[in-house]
XYZ file of C-alpha atoms in Angstrom:
734
model
C -24.105 0.252 -2.521
C -23.603 3.249 -4.808
C -26.465 5.701 -5.258
C -28.838 4.926 -8.098
C -31.307 7.212 -9.833
C -34.788 6.643 -11.221
C -34.480 9.646 -13.535
C -34.839 8.426 -17.127
C -34.598 11.087 -19.809
C -34.099 8.450 -22.515
C -37.454 6.695 -22.565
C -37.866 7.948 -26.122
C -35.195 5.468 -27.186
C -37.594 2.641 -26.279
C -39.649 3.615 -29.340
C -38.175 0.827 -31.468
C -38.952 2.241 -34.900
C -39.492 5.888 -34.018
C -37.855 8.387 -36.353
C -35.891 10.137 -33.606
C -34.675 6.867 -32.114
C -33.599 5.441 -35.486
C -31.816 8.682 -36.378
C -29.894 8.409 -33.093
C -29.068 4.774 -33.906
C -27.772 5.747 -37.351
C -25.451 8.350 -35.827
C -24.070 5.871 -33.292
C -23.626 3.177 -35.939
C -21.626 5.599 -38.073
C -19.344 6.403 -35.132
C -18.690 2.705 -34.504
C -18.097 2.031 -38.169
C -15.433 4.737 -38.274
C -13.762 3.635 -35.039
C -13.882 -0.143 -35.442
C -14.931 -1.187 -38.944
C -12.464 1.388 -40.223
C -9.570 -0.427 -38.552
C -6.912 -1.534 -41.032
C -7.405 -5.204 -40.200
C -11.191 -5.262 -39.946
C -11.988 -6.174 -43.542
C -9.516 -9.048 -43.685
C -10.758 -10.445 -40.360
C -14.391 -10.245 -41.429
C -13.544 -12.097 -44.641
C -11.789 -14.877 -42.722
C -14.719 -15.214 -40.317
C -17.202 -15.325 -43.180
C -15.102 -18.154 -44.668
C -15.606 -20.146 -41.460
C -19.363 -19.599 -41.436
C -19.791 -20.317 -45.156
C -17.342 -23.227 -45.403
C -18.715 -26.023 -47.587
C -16.885 -28.679 -45.568
C -18.732 -27.951 -42.320
C -20.531 -30.920 -40.821
C -24.187 -30.797 -41.927
C -25.956 -31.706 -38.681
C -29.215 -33.557 -39.239
C -32.286 -34.929 -37.515
C -33.963 -38.114 -38.651
C -37.613 -38.052 -39.585
C -38.755 -41.378 -41.043
C -36.627 -42.435 -44.009
C -34.792 -39.116 -44.337
C -32.202 -36.977 -42.588
C -33.169 -33.280 -42.553
C -30.765 -30.326 -42.447
C -30.903 -26.550 -42.719
C -27.860 -25.051 -44.444
C -26.390 -21.615 -45.086
C -23.320 -20.772 -47.107
C -22.071 -18.124 -49.540
C -24.581 -19.174 -52.220
C -27.454 -19.688 -49.804
C -27.354 -16.581 -47.649
C -30.737 -17.168 -46.026
C -30.415 -20.897 -46.348
C -32.010 -24.035 -47.740
C -34.017 -26.707 -45.988
C -33.018 -30.031 -47.435
C -32.925 -33.764 -46.830
C -31.043 -36.871 -47.838
C -31.066 -40.573 -47.036
C -28.863 -42.177 -44.360
C -27.010 -44.051 -47.102
C -26.217 -40.904 -49.090
C -25.258 -39.026 -45.941
C -22.302 -41.381 -45.525
C -20.773 -40.008 -48.739
C -18.200 -37.211 -48.638
C -20.518 -35.054 -50.752
C -24.076 -36.282 -50.195
C -26.767 -35.610 -52.754
C -29.403 -33.396 -51.113
C -33.015 -32.879 -52.059
C -33.798 -29.170 -51.668
C -37.178 -28.764 -50.018
C -37.318 -25.004 -49.502
C -34.948 -22.298 -50.710
C -35.423 -19.425 -48.258
C -33.420 -17.012 -50.446
C -35.735 -17.655 -53.387
C -38.794 -17.305 -51.173
C -37.519 -14.034 -49.712
C -36.852 -12.645 -53.171
C -40.244 -13.715 -54.506
C -42.173 -12.268 -51.569
C -40.016 -9.221 -50.834
C -39.505 -10.287 -47.198
C -36.298 -10.831 -45.235
C -37.301 -14.329 -44.198
C -35.226 -16.139 -41.590
C -35.711 -19.867 -41.022
C -37.137 -20.792 -37.612
C -37.620 -24.552 -38.025
C -40.348 -26.968 -39.006
C -42.521 -29.629 -37.399
C -42.769 -32.737 -39.618
C -45.986 -34.738 -39.217
C -45.390 -38.045 -37.483
C -45.608 -40.943 -38.250
C -46.523 -40.171 -41.895
C -43.623 -37.704 -42.401
C -45.428 -36.212 -45.397
C -46.304 -32.685 -44.270
C -44.558 -30.025 -42.193
C -45.471 -26.857 -40.338
C -42.788 -24.402 -41.447
C -41.947 -21.390 -39.260
C -40.498 -18.256 -40.854
C -39.399 -15.102 -39.052
C -39.260 -11.631 -40.523
C -35.606 -10.638 -40.159
C -34.907 -12.872 -37.185
C -37.534 -11.974 -34.580
C -39.184 -14.500 -32.283
C -42.584 -13.868 -33.860
C -43.131 -16.136 -36.864
C -45.536 -16.909 -39.654
C -46.590 -20.558 -39.994
C -47.334 -22.335 -43.269
C -48.145 -25.953 -44.042
C -45.667 -27.547 -46.453
C -46.070 -30.644 -48.640
C -42.842 -32.666 -48.565
C -43.770 -34.621 -51.710
C -44.516 -31.656 -53.971
C -42.050 -29.365 -52.094
C -44.624 -26.597 -52.061
C -46.706 -24.761 -49.511
C -50.249 -26.092 -49.256
C -52.597 -23.447 -50.661
C -55.513 -24.329 -48.409
C -53.356 -25.666 -45.587
C -52.759 -24.489 -42.061
C -51.488 -20.928 -42.227
C -51.039 -18.279 -39.544
C -49.895 -14.648 -39.629
C -46.982 -13.313 -37.600
C -47.190 -14.061 -33.875
C -45.301 -15.870 -31.116
C -47.159 -19.028 -32.085
C -46.868 -22.509 -30.599
C -48.202 -25.205 -32.935
C -47.890 -28.949 -33.443
C -49.598 -31.795 -35.259
C -52.488 -33.593 -33.542
C -53.518 -35.822 -36.469
C -53.590 -35.787 -40.256
C -55.993 -32.836 -40.396
C -55.664 -31.320 -36.941
C -53.180 -29.206 -34.994
C -52.937 -27.987 -31.416
C -52.183 -24.285 -31.575
C -51.749 -21.219 -29.431
C -51.434 -17.883 -31.190
C -52.433 -14.219 -31.165
C -56.157 -13.973 -31.871
C -56.711 -10.580 -30.371
C -57.637 -9.401 -26.860
C -57.455 -12.123 -24.228
C -55.500 -14.609 -26.337
C -52.045 -13.694 -24.990
C -50.565 -13.643 -21.498
C -48.979 -10.580 -19.947
C -45.654 -11.940 -21.238
C -46.941 -11.880 -24.832
C -47.204 -15.650 -25.356
C -50.293 -17.764 -26.137
C -52.800 -18.041 -23.268
C -55.031 -20.662 -24.893
C -54.571 -23.985 -26.658
C -57.010 -24.716 -29.483
C -57.782 -27.820 -31.524
C -57.795 -26.458 -35.046
C -59.255 -28.669 -37.745
C -58.415 -28.324 -41.407
C -60.731 -26.101 -43.404
C -62.151 -24.222 -40.414
C -61.305 -20.729 -39.134
C -58.760 -20.809 -36.338
C -60.854 -18.248 -34.455
C -63.729 -20.742 -34.310
C -61.627 -23.695 -33.192
C -62.263 -25.472 -29.913
C -60.380 -24.195 -26.860
C -59.027 -27.249 -25.028
C -57.029 -25.400 -22.381
C -56.644 -21.898 -20.944
C -53.843 -20.488 -18.817
C -54.171 -17.504 -16.493
C -53.434 -14.000 -17.739
C -50.453 -13.721 -15.395
C -48.918 -17.043 -16.504
C -46.096 -17.052 -19.027
C -47.735 -19.308 -21.615
C -50.054 -22.221 -22.373
C -49.001 -25.139 -24.519
C -50.250 -28.435 -25.912
C -48.795 -31.307 -27.902
C -49.567 -34.797 -29.133
C -47.207 -37.724 -28.622
C -47.674 -39.771 -31.808
C -45.562 -42.759 -30.731
C -47.385 -45.788 -32.215
C -49.258 -47.605 -29.475
C -48.705 -44.787 -26.986
C -50.616 -41.916 -28.601
C -51.370 -39.309 -25.928
C -52.089 -35.589 -25.764
C -50.829 -33.183 -23.144
C -51.599 -29.576 -22.276
C -50.205 -27.305 -19.646
C -49.198 -23.889 -18.516
C -45.945 -22.247 -17.508
C -46.736 -20.440 -14.279
C -43.413 -18.643 -14.539
C -40.106 -19.392 -16.191
C -39.342 -22.375 -13.946
C -42.700 -23.658 -12.692
C -45.337 -25.388 -14.764
C -48.335 -27.697 -14.668
C -48.778 -30.577 -17.117
C -52.040 -32.418 -17.777
C -52.940 -35.554 -19.696
C -55.738 -34.566 -22.073
C -58.155 -37.492 -22.256
C -60.108 -38.280 -25.452
C -63.332 -37.040 -23.820
C -61.735 -33.622 -23.213
C -61.217 -34.025 -19.474
C -57.788 -33.513 -17.951
C -55.689 -35.356 -15.375
C -52.847 -33.506 -13.669
C -49.425 -35.143 -13.785
C -48.936 -34.593 -10.091
C -45.292 -33.608 -9.677
C -43.773 -30.509 -8.064
C -44.369 -27.330 -10.084
C -40.638 -26.889 -10.666
C -40.034 -30.441 -11.944
C -39.683 -31.335 -15.637
C -41.743 -34.261 -16.917
C -41.331 -36.373 -20.036
C -43.681 -39.182 -21.058
C -42.163 -41.782 -23.376
C -43.850 -45.079 -24.154
C -44.646 -46.750 -20.795
C -42.390 -44.428 -18.799
C -42.708 -41.079 -17.103
C -39.374 -39.388 -16.389
C -39.240 -36.609 -13.803
C -36.266 -34.268 -13.391
C -36.250 -32.634 -9.966
C -35.467 -28.983 -9.299
C -36.280 -29.436 -5.605
C -36.307 -32.425 -3.252
C -39.277 -34.829 -3.616
C -40.143 -38.350 -2.477
C -36.949 -38.452 -0.456
C -34.791 -37.722 -3.533
C -32.530 -34.666 -3.749
C -32.624 -31.724 -6.135
C -31.182 -32.608 -9.536
C -32.275 -36.268 -9.496
C -33.828 -38.108 -12.455
C -36.696 -40.442 -11.529
C -38.587 -42.995 -13.614
C -42.153 -44.224 -13.098
C -44.512 -46.502 -14.943
C -46.792 -43.915 -16.583
C -50.102 -45.707 -16.060
C -49.221 -46.693 -12.483
C -48.228 -43.104 -11.703
C -51.497 -41.745 -13.050
C -53.278 -44.327 -10.859
C -51.502 -42.982 -7.769
C -48.291 -45.036 -7.461
C -45.400 -42.816 -6.337
C -42.645 -45.427 -6.153
C -39.722 -44.075 -8.192
C -36.857 -45.832 -9.873
C -33.880 -43.520 -9.375
C -31.916 -43.165 -12.622
C -29.546 -40.415 -11.501
C -28.580 -38.779 -8.222
C -26.249 -35.758 -8.305
C -23.306 -35.115 -6.039
C -21.329 -31.978 -5.239
C -19.394 -32.151 -8.524
C -21.764 -33.975 -10.873
C -25.025 -32.851 -12.490
C -27.480 -34.110 -15.064
C -26.917 -32.598 -18.518
C -29.652 -34.357 -20.477
C -30.894 -37.648 -21.843
C -32.014 -39.229 -25.102
C -34.156 -42.274 -25.811
C -33.347 -44.937 -28.349
C -35.818 -47.738 -29.114
C -34.781 -49.831 -26.106
C -32.395 -47.702 -24.054
C -31.920 -44.339 -22.371
C -28.649 -42.502 -23.051
C -27.764 -40.385 -20.030
C -25.495 -37.323 -20.250
C -23.942 -35.965 -17.069
C -21.301 -33.351 -16.260
C -18.540 -33.717 -13.698
C -16.822 -30.375 -13.186
C -18.289 -29.334 -16.556
C -16.767 -32.317 -18.379
C -19.241 -34.717 -19.987
C -19.867 -38.366 -19.197
C -22.235 -40.692 -21.071
C -23.753 -44.006 -20.063
C -26.551 -46.264 -21.277
C -29.461 -47.258 -19.047
C -31.607 -50.238 -19.975
C -34.944 -51.176 -18.367
C -34.951 -54.807 -17.243
C -37.883 -57.142 -17.843
C -38.278 -57.913 -14.149
C -37.962 -54.277 -13.045
C -35.035 -52.006 -12.390
C -32.486 -50.587 -14.825
C -28.998 -51.757 -15.771
C -26.317 -49.270 -16.724
C -22.995 -49.251 -18.538
C -20.616 -46.724 -20.131
C -21.453 -46.048 -23.752
C -19.226 -48.325 -25.824
C -17.104 -46.571 -28.417
C -16.903 -43.118 -26.836
C -13.261 -41.926 -26.932
C -11.704 -41.182 -23.568
C -10.972 -37.588 -22.603
C -13.382 -36.205 -25.179
C -16.377 -33.944 -24.926
C -19.487 -35.702 -26.166
C -23.107 -34.768 -26.799
C -25.971 -36.758 -28.283
C -27.007 -35.121 -31.556
C -29.842 -37.406 -32.650
C -31.623 -40.713 -32.072
C -34.647 -42.360 -33.679
C -36.503 -43.951 -30.761
C -39.345 -45.330 -32.865
C -37.084 -47.510 -34.963
C -33.670 -48.472 -33.632
C -30.960 -48.194 -31.004
C -28.760 -46.081 -33.253
C -27.398 -42.800 -31.964
C -25.361 -39.935 -33.363
C -22.720 -38.284 -31.164
C -20.682 -35.130 -31.605
C -17.173 -35.518 -30.176
C -14.896 -32.483 -29.931
C -12.628 -30.330 -27.806
C -11.549 -26.705 -27.535
C -8.721 -27.464 -29.958
C -10.311 -30.561 -31.504
C -12.809 -30.023 -34.349
C -16.042 -31.955 -34.184
C -16.263 -35.557 -35.276
C -19.695 -37.054 -35.854
C -19.998 -40.638 -34.607
C -22.726 -43.055 -35.660
C -23.232 -45.934 -33.270
C -25.620 -48.571 -32.031
C -26.022 -49.387 -28.369
C -23.987 -52.512 -27.632
C -22.158 -52.439 -30.961
C -19.736 -49.492 -30.796
C -19.518 -46.524 -33.152
C -17.787 -45.237 -36.278
C -16.748 -41.764 -37.430
C -19.333 -40.586 -39.917
C -18.101 -37.020 -40.514
C -14.974 -35.121 -39.454
C -14.710 -31.329 -39.468
C -11.325 -29.875 -40.475
C -9.238 -27.555 -38.328
C -10.292 -23.939 -38.853
C -7.479 -22.144 -37.049
C -3.834 -22.689 -36.213
C -3.680 -24.210 -32.721
C 0.091 -24.591 -32.610
C 1.377 -23.760 -29.138
C -2.108 -23.470 -27.621
C -3.118 -25.284 -24.438
C -6.357 -25.979 -22.588
C -6.644 -25.940 -18.799
C -9.307 -25.788 -16.127
C -8.809 -23.686 -13.006
C -10.970 -22.869 -9.992
C -11.370 -19.381 -8.541
C -12.641 -18.710 -5.029
C -15.650 -16.401 -4.900
C -16.379 -13.961 -2.089
C -18.409 -16.505 -0.091
C -15.808 -19.262 -0.520
C -17.474 -21.093 -3.433
C -15.081 -22.721 -5.925
C -15.939 -21.503 -9.426
C -14.549 -23.445 -12.407
C -13.307 -21.801 -15.565
C -11.590 -22.912 -18.765
C -8.522 -21.213 -20.230
C -7.616 -21.661 -23.909
C -4.522 -19.949 -25.229
C -0.727 -19.838 -25.296
C 1.257 -21.020 -22.277
C 1.537 -17.873 -20.151
C 3.845 -19.551 -17.627
C 6.827 -18.673 -19.802
C 5.445 -15.953 -22.055
C 4.037 -13.516 -19.507
C 0.553 -11.992 -19.443
C -1.324 -11.128 -22.608
C -4.647 -9.930 -23.999
C -7.415 -12.117 -22.605
C -11.126 -12.352 -23.350
C -13.322 -13.575 -20.482
C -16.820 -14.787 -21.390
C -19.729 -15.497 -19.035
C -23.495 -15.901 -18.799
C -24.737 -17.011 -15.375
C -28.506 -17.351 -15.678
C -31.564 -19.459 -16.521
C -29.736 -22.700 -15.639
C -27.839 -22.509 -18.958
C -24.529 -24.363 -18.825
C -21.473 -23.077 -20.698
C -19.944 -26.327 -21.828
C -16.764 -25.899 -23.901
C -16.758 -26.159 -27.691
C -14.558 -25.864 -30.754
C -14.977 -22.179 -31.574
C -13.636 -21.539 -35.055
C -14.632 -17.867 -35.015
C -12.902 -17.237 -31.679
C -9.945 -19.276 -32.890
C -9.400 -17.134 -35.961
C -10.376 -13.809 -34.434
C -8.621 -14.136 -31.079
C -6.461 -17.201 -30.452
C -4.481 -17.099 -33.692
C -3.134 -13.626 -32.952
C -1.940 -14.547 -29.473
C -4.987 -13.888 -27.312
C -6.313 -16.089 -24.524
C -9.960 -17.077 -24.318
C -11.605 -17.878 -20.957
C -15.059 -19.304 -20.198
C -16.357 -18.810 -16.648
C -18.861 -21.314 -15.239
C -20.436 -18.980 -12.706
C -23.519 -19.513 -10.552
C -26.855 -18.881 -12.198
C -25.945 -21.463 -14.830
C -26.610 -25.185 -14.705
C -23.078 -26.567 -14.573
C -23.695 -28.146 -11.160
C -27.434 -28.622 -11.467
C -30.455 -26.689 -10.147
C -28.740 -25.651 -6.901
C -26.013 -23.865 -8.894
C -28.711 -21.945 -10.730
C -30.884 -21.180 -7.723
C -27.913 -19.836 -5.763
C -28.043 -16.696 -7.967
C -31.788 -16.198 -8.342
C -33.548 -12.937 -7.504
C -31.888 -11.007 -4.700
C -28.954 -13.443 -4.825
C -27.987 -12.376 -8.370
C -24.836 -10.597 -7.109
C -23.332 -14.035 -6.435
C -23.026 -14.511 -10.201
C -21.316 -11.123 -10.455
C -18.960 -11.990 -7.582
C -18.084 -15.307 -9.216
C -17.179 -13.588 -12.489
C -15.107 -10.961 -10.691
C -13.315 -13.733 -8.780
C -12.364 -15.401 -12.063
C -11.047 -12.078 -13.393
C -8.942 -11.602 -10.260
C -7.681 -15.178 -10.458
C -6.550 -14.687 -14.057
C -4.433 -11.733 -12.959
C -3.060 -13.577 -9.913
C -1.966 -16.456 -12.151
C -0.103 -14.120 -14.472
C -2.357 -14.935 -17.420
C -3.283 -11.282 -17.947
C -3.477 -7.849 -16.326
C -6.552 -5.658 -15.771
C -5.521 -3.430 -18.671
C -5.345 -6.452 -20.988
C -8.447 -8.246 -19.711
C -11.635 -7.869 -21.733
C -15.067 -9.265 -20.931
C -17.991 -10.135 -23.172
C -21.460 -11.545 -22.759
C -24.834 -11.487 -24.440
C -28.466 -11.330 -23.371
C -28.497 -12.248 -19.660
C -24.711 -12.217 -20.085
C -25.151 -8.597 -21.138
C -26.578 -7.899 -17.679
C -23.440 -9.540 -16.297
C -21.328 -7.194 -18.428
C -23.282 -4.195 -17.151
C -22.635 -5.377 -13.612
C -18.902 -5.654 -14.270
C -18.876 -2.180 -15.797
C -20.551 -0.566 -12.791
C -19.387 -2.806 -9.920
C -15.868 -3.896 -10.872
C -14.613 -1.491 -13.556
C -11.050 -1.660 -12.206
C -10.784 -5.327 -13.253
C -11.185 -4.795 -16.999
C -9.566 -2.995 -19.898
C -12.698 -3.177 -22.101
C -16.196 -4.684 -22.102
C -18.594 -5.804 -24.844
C -22.297 -6.417 -24.132
C -24.452 -7.920 -26.891
C -28.279 -7.767 -26.943
C -27.992 -6.890 -23.226
C -30.529 -6.625 -20.433
C -29.603 -3.450 -18.508
C -32.645 -1.608 -17.123
C -33.809 -3.846 -14.290
C -36.654 -1.572 -13.192
C -38.483 -1.685 -16.538
C -37.478 -5.000 -18.106
C -40.900 -6.512 -17.289
C -42.655 -3.815 -19.328
C -40.594 -4.400 -22.476
C -41.402 -7.196 -24.950
C -40.963 -10.663 -23.361
C -39.522 -9.277 -20.138
C -42.451 -10.233 -17.908
C -41.583 -13.905 -18.474
C -38.258 -13.450 -16.636
C -39.673 -12.236 -13.320
C -39.002 -15.649 -11.752
C -35.315 -15.255 -12.620
C -34.779 -11.674 -11.440
C -37.744 -10.511 -9.354
C -40.757 -8.285 -9.942
C -40.113 -4.528 -10.262
C -43.738 -3.885 -9.320
C -43.129 -5.542 -5.943
C -41.425 -3.121 -3.525
C -39.630 -6.015 -1.847
C -38.010 -6.982 -5.172
C -37.559 -3.453 -6.474
C -34.947 -2.772 -3.809
C -32.530 -5.401 -5.079
C -33.426 -4.792 -8.734
C -32.449 -1.131 -8.413
C -29.231 -2.252 -6.757
C -28.262 -4.559 -9.643
C -29.590 -2.393 -12.495
C -26.535 -1.242 -14.513
C -28.497 1.527 -16.215
C -29.311 3.088 -12.854
C -25.860 2.633 -11.311
C -24.026 4.761 -13.864
C -22.375 7.824 -12.320
C -19.980 10.591 -13.287
C -17.588 10.028 -10.389
C -16.259 6.618 -11.349
C -13.937 5.686 -14.193
C -15.286 2.933 -16.449
C -13.400 0.886 -19.012
C -14.411 1.541 -22.634
C -17.530 -0.381 -23.614
C -19.156 -1.525 -26.851
C -22.932 -2.115 -26.708
C -24.557 -4.124 -29.508
C -28.215 -4.882 -30.190
C -30.753 -5.475 -32.957
C -33.769 -3.423 -34.016
C -35.591 -6.702 -34.652
C -34.849 -8.209 -31.242
C -38.364 -8.894 -29.949
C -37.119 -10.699 -26.861
C -34.682 -8.307 -25.130
C -35.747 -4.787 -26.103
C -33.076 -2.764 -27.941
C -33.933 0.111 -25.605
C -31.743 -1.491 -22.926
C -28.588 -0.965 -24.969
C -29.732 2.304 -26.537
C -30.530 4.022 -23.237
C -27.356 2.814 -21.557
C -25.215 4.054 -24.432
C -26.963 7.427 -24.310
C -26.463 7.759 -20.553
C -22.788 6.783 -20.784
C -22.304 9.431 -23.463
C -24.097 12.023 -21.352
C -21.846 11.259 -18.373
C -18.703 11.576 -20.499
C -17.646 7.911 -20.540
C -16.127 5.988 -23.439
C -18.807 4.034 -25.273
C -19.539 2.813 -28.776
C -22.869 1.460 -29.962
C -23.877 -0.763 -32.862
C -27.428 -1.791 -33.752
C -28.050 -4.271 -36.526
C -31.364 -3.530 -38.221
C -32.206 -7.255 -38.425
C -31.231 -10.526 -36.858
C -33.570 -10.724 -33.871
C -32.203 -11.798 -30.501
C -29.396 -13.695 -32.214
C -28.127 -10.330 -33.434
C -27.621 -11.647 -36.970
C -29.990 -13.140 -39.517
C -27.360 -14.467 -41.920
C -23.648 -15.258 -42.096
C -22.728 -11.835 -43.450
C -24.238 -10.139 -40.407
C -22.753 -12.736 -38.047
C -19.265 -12.241 -39.493
C -19.608 -8.464 -39.283
C -20.720 -8.586 -35.649
C -17.941 -10.972 -34.633
C -15.345 -8.855 -36.429
C -16.623 -5.772 -34.581
C -16.360 -7.492 -31.189
C -12.880 -8.899 -31.638
C -11.415 -5.885 -33.449
C -12.728 -3.547 -30.766
C -11.361 -5.657 -27.919
C -7.975 -6.089 -29.591
C -7.767 -2.329 -30.113
C -8.495 -1.626 -26.460
C -6.484 -4.411 -24.803
C -3.229 -4.034 -26.721
C -2.679 -0.319 -26.136
C -0.146 -0.837 -23.329
C 2.804 -3.158 -22.885
C 2.275 -5.905 -20.287
C 3.992 -5.346 -16.928
C 5.879 -8.106 -15.146
C 3.708 -10.343 -12.985
C 4.076 -13.224 -10.598
C 4.352 -16.774 -11.877
C 1.053 -18.638 -12.225
C -0.190 -20.716 -9.323
C -0.262 -24.514 -9.681
C -4.020 -25.337 -9.472
C -4.406 -26.631 -13.046
C -6.324 -29.494 -14.625
C -5.850 -30.345 -18.305
C -9.351 -30.772 -19.724
C -10.842 -31.783 -23.074
C -13.720 -29.745 -24.433
C -17.313 -30.896 -24.563
C -18.901 -30.471 -27.952
C -20.976 -27.680 -29.423
C -21.975 -28.379 -33.017
C -22.856 -24.770 -33.869
C -20.425 -21.883 -34.172
C -19.533 -19.184 -31.643
C -23.007 -18.143 -30.537
C -24.104 -15.434 -28.154
C -25.854 -17.338 -25.377
C -29.436 -16.124 -25.319
C -32.151 -15.750 -22.767
C -34.486 -18.610 -23.740
C -37.373 -17.258 -25.757
C -40.048 -18.272 -23.227
C -40.509 -20.634 -20.351
C -39.226 -24.113 -21.227
C -41.359 -25.414 -24.047
C -43.427 -28.535 -23.829
C -41.668 -31.717 -24.956
C -41.956 -32.331 -28.672
C -43.585 -35.698 -28.173
C -40.918 -37.547 -30.145
C -39.277 -38.858 -26.990
C -35.869 -38.500 -28.609
C -34.016 -35.981 -26.483
C -34.360 -33.786 -23.448
C -31.813 -31.269 -22.224
C -31.529 -30.481 -18.552
C -31.771 -26.715 -19.075
C -33.104 -24.460 -21.813
C -30.734 -22.764 -24.187
C -31.143 -20.003 -26.707
C -30.987 -20.346 -30.457
C -27.535 -20.232 -31.990
C -27.018 -17.590 -34.660
C -25.642 -18.770 -37.956
C -28.406 -21.135 -38.944
C -26.146 -24.073 -39.658
C -27.983 -26.584 -37.517
C -30.793 -28.991 -38.226
C -34.253 -28.476 -39.572
C -37.183 -30.796 -39.223
């Protein structure tokens, strides 16, 4: 291990809005603008990327709430976006007629605030009111306002909360369950709600009844009501850390009954069933299994499970979604999706069958279901080179294409393949390669992307931004499915927890070496990028394996591993990385901390660090301090800090296009400076693979904003691992 230092002369850069810090940011931004935004091709590229993000023929992804389909939409005319809805019948039309519920641009102009949409909770089953969440310039903290869907106005005397990291949901026509910042003692050390209150209309929130309290050292408390007709139940609980939690049934008399499962298991109550996803072995079932119980029998002490899914070495649970009478199960085999339908039988047990109507060799994800009403489902079907198609189907009756996205970039001559690299300890690590056939054309500029944390899986997607910015001009794009993610279930994640984090770094380095060995690229033409926890990965590559890369980009990165727990939401990630206040953990945290590993006696590839002043999840000080130290030591570094955008790095499509143009222009500048040398022919371990779907655009994978949130109570969908919000704002609302 190289020597590290605890000397930190740049603590002043942690002062987010301090005059000296912001002056330093302005100077660095100007340098980057001259070096990158001043490139001859930057303006044209940014324009083409903005066209992708603003395109009017994008698929408007929706969620169903009662009789309507809800969508949140941004384009050139709606920079901050509109929340809107239509009927299922109108949605079938090429140009549906939408009812505009809330124009965020108009609201921002009227109130003089840079509002960014953060979603809404529609009251169920009436579907007449909503709790709208608005963020100032993209931060995680939000204001909450009650909204009348009939009048399309905020309710003057309705539920309303000032800016905080609030958790809130309906618990009746005139009641909500809420956790928010009410002063000393109301938040955990991680900055999330410590109490759950039953807040009744017309009363002060400060005087509302506390129905549950978490400990100060927990991550958060939460509560929600399942409003499924005939199965109305309330639940409360606490996240002990990022991966362990306790869930309780809240009885009408105010007493609680623990849902007695392992702390690291996920639970989901839906109608008569309790589903339990295992993160460790239990009841004789292995890690990664999905178990079903009769809810009432379980609460009475019965622990006889019905096993719905058991993983194997190559297959993991990806998620599930309920329809009215069925459970749609999503799994991954070597990071390629499979979908089947499970049906509870009257006499006990479950039948299963492949989902009828799903095209072969396609990547599929369940977008929406309406489990209160029907067995309809909506699927997104796509591939790396195949734009999304939205399929509407009914279990047992096949599906039809409802919407088809057009091609956004020229894919002529491009191929998709899956390879496996061998990591230092012998583990086979899968990765996807999208680009021109290098077997005949020789090595070329290549962009390697990774994340490796929080059990987040990097499933492939149709990336229009990457297609235009990188693939069209001859680059190769690579996605590495390293440990720390969820591609092979909880074991894949846990293999890189805490002191084992270097396994994720070794996996990524092994992929980089494999790309060179196959003749796909050379170190001088290989770039790497990652965001959030992936920014930590980029810092590790910079300081541990600089010889493997020609340039590195780290977005909203986590880089100071000795102070992360003191900055913003950092304390909530101790279960992922370790506790810097514990000497036993501090040893390995110092060893993996990129900020502390920087030295003068090692040559680093050029690096671009990007962050946001309004990121209230990963503190901008991580990127600021690292850029300052690199400059001090005489290394090549550029820095860009967007003043808004939160952890997504961008609050609107203009900012998103600018950031993406910066990343790809910078990498192209750095990786095309030298002519490629001759290399050996690629090795034969290749599998042609279709791409699983990702409805949103090219998003920086984010550290989830808190411990996994409580289920919404709709019973419609449950992913196997948390994922961060996708910048761009083109997804659903409601």
